[in-house]
XYZ file of C-alpha atoms in Angstrom:
244
model
C -2.924 40.092 1.895
C -0.454 38.492 4.289
C -3.041 37.816 7.034
C -5.357 36.352 4.413
C -2.634 34.031 3.195
C -1.971 33.012 6.790
C -5.668 32.232 7.325
C -5.706 30.060 4.209
C -2.604 28.181 5.364
C -4.157 27.651 8.802
C -7.364 26.370 7.201
C -5.366 23.969 5.024
C -3.476 22.625 8.051
C -6.706 22.132 9.980
C -8.305 20.325 7.061
C -5.185 18.178 6.643
C -5.200 17.187 10.320
C -8.879 16.260 10.136
C -8.334 14.196 6.994
C -5.307 12.493 8.534
C -7.271 11.533 11.644
C -10.103 10.098 9.544
C -7.718 8.059 7.381
C -5.855 6.788 10.455
C -9.150 5.795 12.081
C -10.164 3.945 8.914
C -6.886 2.003 8.855
C -7.273 1.000 12.509
C -10.956 0.121 11.963
C -10.005 -1.983 8.939
C -7.407 -3.872 10.975
C -9.985 -4.526 13.685
C -12.531 -5.634 11.088
C -9.947 -8.036 9.627
C -9.384 -9.556 13.063
C -13.134 -9.902 13.669
C -13.687 -11.499 10.262
C -10.917 -13.997 10.926
C -12.351 -14.937 14.310
C -15.988 -15.019 13.159
C -15.576 -17.098 10.000
C -14.908 -20.845 10.111
C -11.707 -22.331 8.761
C -12.099 -22.936 5.041
C -11.631 -26.475 3.670
C -8.044 -27.155 2.737
C -8.883 -29.711 0.040
C -10.734 -27.260 -2.218
C -8.803 -26.655 -5.451
C -10.823 -23.486 -6.132
C -9.898 -21.971 -2.769
C -6.264 -22.949 -3.217
C -6.197 -21.023 -6.498
C -8.001 -17.856 -5.362
C -7.121 -17.915 -1.650
C -3.625 -19.441 -1.495
C -3.298 -18.648 2.216
C -6.326 -19.143 4.500
C -5.380 -16.139 6.611
C -6.189 -13.729 3.784
C -9.852 -14.710 3.910
C -10.852 -11.478 5.753
C -9.681 -9.467 2.732
C -11.337 -11.864 0.272
C -14.640 -11.703 2.164
C -14.580 -7.909 2.468
C -13.386 -7.165 -1.077
C -16.801 -7.309 -2.865
C -18.456 -4.967 -0.347
C -15.466 -2.615 -0.384
C -15.400 -2.417 -4.176
C -19.157 -1.784 -4.363
C -19.059 0.870 -1.632
C -16.024 2.498 -3.198
C -17.776 2.733 -6.568
C -20.891 4.317 -5.020
C -18.875 6.825 -2.998
C -16.719 7.646 -6.021
C -19.765 8.392 -8.181
C -21.267 10.631 -5.495
C -18.281 12.483 -4.092
C -15.334 12.084 -6.433
C -11.775 11.000 -5.724
C -11.147 13.725 -3.130
C -14.055 12.813 -0.851
C -13.269 11.431 2.594
C -15.717 8.574 1.994
C -13.694 7.318 -0.969
C -10.267 7.760 0.629
C -11.545 6.289 3.894
C -12.756 3.111 2.223
C -9.401 2.629 0.532
C -7.648 3.112 3.878
C -10.104 0.659 5.475
C -9.210 -1.988 2.873
C -5.488 -1.415 3.446
C -6.125 -1.869 7.171
C -7.706 -5.280 6.518
C -4.736 -6.287 4.358
C -2.361 -5.131 7.123
C -4.224 -7.341 9.613
C -3.843 -10.313 7.250
C -0.123 -9.589 7.044
C 0.151 -9.553 10.839
C -1.732 -12.862 11.161
C 0.506 -14.590 8.606
C 3.730 -13.318 10.206
C 2.462 -14.281 13.665
C 1.600 -17.807 12.501
C 4.774 -18.473 10.502
C 7.336 -16.691 12.637
C 9.292 -19.411 14.408
C 11.219 -17.211 16.782
C 14.405 -17.664 14.778
C 15.255 -17.362 11.108
C 15.916 -20.750 9.585
C 18.230 -21.122 6.618
C 15.301 -22.539 4.681
C 11.645 -21.834 5.452
C 8.685 -23.372 3.604
C 6.007 -21.169 5.203
C 4.350 -18.029 3.795
C 6.399 -15.721 6.013
C 7.908 -13.904 2.979
C 4.403 -13.311 1.630
C 3.252 -11.909 4.979
C 6.230 -9.547 5.110
C 5.654 -8.492 1.497
C 1.974 -7.783 2.178
C 2.818 -5.686 5.236
C 5.432 -3.651 3.376
C 3.005 -3.014 0.523
C 0.412 -1.715 3.002
C 3.029 0.649 4.416
C 4.022 1.722 0.899
C 0.494 2.714 -0.124
C -0.286 4.505 3.135
C 3.030 6.348 3.082
C 2.431 7.452 -0.514
C -0.883 9.017 0.485
C 0.639 10.599 3.599
C 3.516 12.088 1.578
C 1.126 13.797 -0.833
C -1.143 14.918 2.022
C 1.779 16.535 3.858
C 3.763 18.065 1.005
C 1.067 18.697 -1.613
C -2.308 18.761 0.202
C -4.107 20.637 -2.568
C -3.938 17.600 -4.869
C -4.335 14.740 -2.359
C -7.017 12.273 -3.424
C -7.814 8.584 -3.610
C -5.295 8.363 -6.448
C -2.562 9.263 -3.949
C -2.725 5.734 -2.482
C -1.645 4.366 -5.888
C -3.961 1.376 -5.394
C -5.985 2.026 -8.544
C -3.125 2.265 -11.028
C -3.743 -0.436 -13.650
C -0.154 -1.248 -14.586
C 0.982 -1.373 -10.968
C -1.936 -3.640 -10.035
C -1.174 -5.948 -12.965
C 2.477 -6.175 -11.896
C 1.494 -7.032 -8.301
C -0.983 -9.703 -9.423
C 1.629 -11.202 -11.731
C 4.253 -11.333 -8.964
C 1.827 -12.914 -6.476
C 0.707 -15.473 -9.060
C 4.332 -16.366 -9.738
C 5.050 -16.687 -6.013
C 2.148 -19.004 -5.206
C 2.542 -21.128 -8.346
C 6.160 -21.759 -7.427
C 5.176 -22.450 -3.810
C 2.650 -25.033 -5.028
C 4.595 -26.774 -7.788
C 8.284 -25.894 -7.258
C 8.607 -25.425 -3.493
C 12.321 -26.175 -3.622
C 12.827 -22.744 -5.215
C 11.204 -20.900 -2.312
C 12.160 -20.197 1.256
C 15.939 -19.803 0.983
C 16.919 -17.273 3.647
C 19.640 -15.450 1.655
C 17.226 -14.884 -1.242
C 14.420 -13.758 1.086
C 16.794 -11.434 2.920
C 17.980 -9.980 -0.388
C 14.408 -9.348 -1.517
C 13.412 -7.809 1.815
C 16.494 -5.616 1.813
C 15.736 -4.470 -1.730
C 12.178 -3.518 -0.797
C 13.277 -1.576 2.284
C 16.067 0.214 0.397
C 13.726 1.140 -2.446
C 11.073 2.411 -0.053
C 13.539 4.533 1.938
C 15.078 5.917 -1.253
C 11.668 6.769 -2.734
C 10.356 8.421 0.424
C 13.615 10.330 0.613
C 12.854 11.639 -2.874
C 9.347 12.703 -1.814
C 10.783 14.471 1.238
C 13.395 16.321 -0.803
C 11.005 17.300 -3.604
C 8.082 18.212 -1.292
C 5.412 20.111 -3.289
C 7.441 19.724 -6.487
C 6.630 16.001 -6.585
C 3.362 14.710 -8.028
C 2.203 11.265 -9.092
C 1.128 12.685 -12.439
C 3.594 13.334 -15.238
C 3.500 17.030 -16.123
C 2.963 16.783 -19.881
C 1.034 20.039 -20.193
C 3.808 22.390 -19.271
C 5.616 23.361 -16.096
C 3.557 24.397 -13.058
C 4.232 27.935 -11.807
C 5.135 26.734 -8.306
C 7.452 23.979 -9.562
C 11.192 24.239 -8.932
C 14.004 21.967 -10.057
C 15.345 19.943 -7.104
C 19.032 19.039 -7.186
C 19.736 18.368 -3.489
C 19.414 15.300 -1.269
C 18.828 12.071 -3.159
C 18.291 14.107 -6.335
C 22.000 14.879 -6.226
C 22.590 11.122 -6.632
C 19.812 10.210 -9.040
C 17.807 12.142 -11.598
C 14.619 10.126 -10.983
C 15.012 8.595 -7.505
C 11.232 8.148 -7.017
């Protein structure tokens, strides 16, 4: 029985490595596609009210252009292969790669080489977008490493309705204030506080995933305790009951 268990573990590791390579390739391909879309498409008119509402920063146009095709392809792949298929997870990773490229373009454009006390550019938005890309990819990677038997497209946490609604609300608030109350935006201490909060929260959460390992899942266990589950009281769980 022991050799058989070892063979199964080896097979799982091999499958995990293959999946990880595919997802990584999709992220890189998405970033490259974002760059190509930005270079190949003309600059959009800046006097269009409709574009200002739906595309508040012109450098996110690669994601806007690719979104319809990505959503359609994702739906087709999901119907055919389910949430655990590489086609579905790969398309999600590809979309995150495009968003990461948009983040890089915005930071590159608005970075002035030095942090000003007050900045009226979209640099905070670019940093936020980049950190969110890292968050979603790291969530998937954490599940893939510590709980590979349940890794799926859900592990990216990009299709969670309440989370998506919260992100859309926060972005709407940001760009409405940038458009109509710009004096409230761009203060370095506030931006630094927000950035620090995001980084601290991300480190603390990933620390929780590392400490919990296979005991952590994105789904609330409301149907009873899993046989392999153990209570974790070390690491960040010694400081907080629900650090994730």
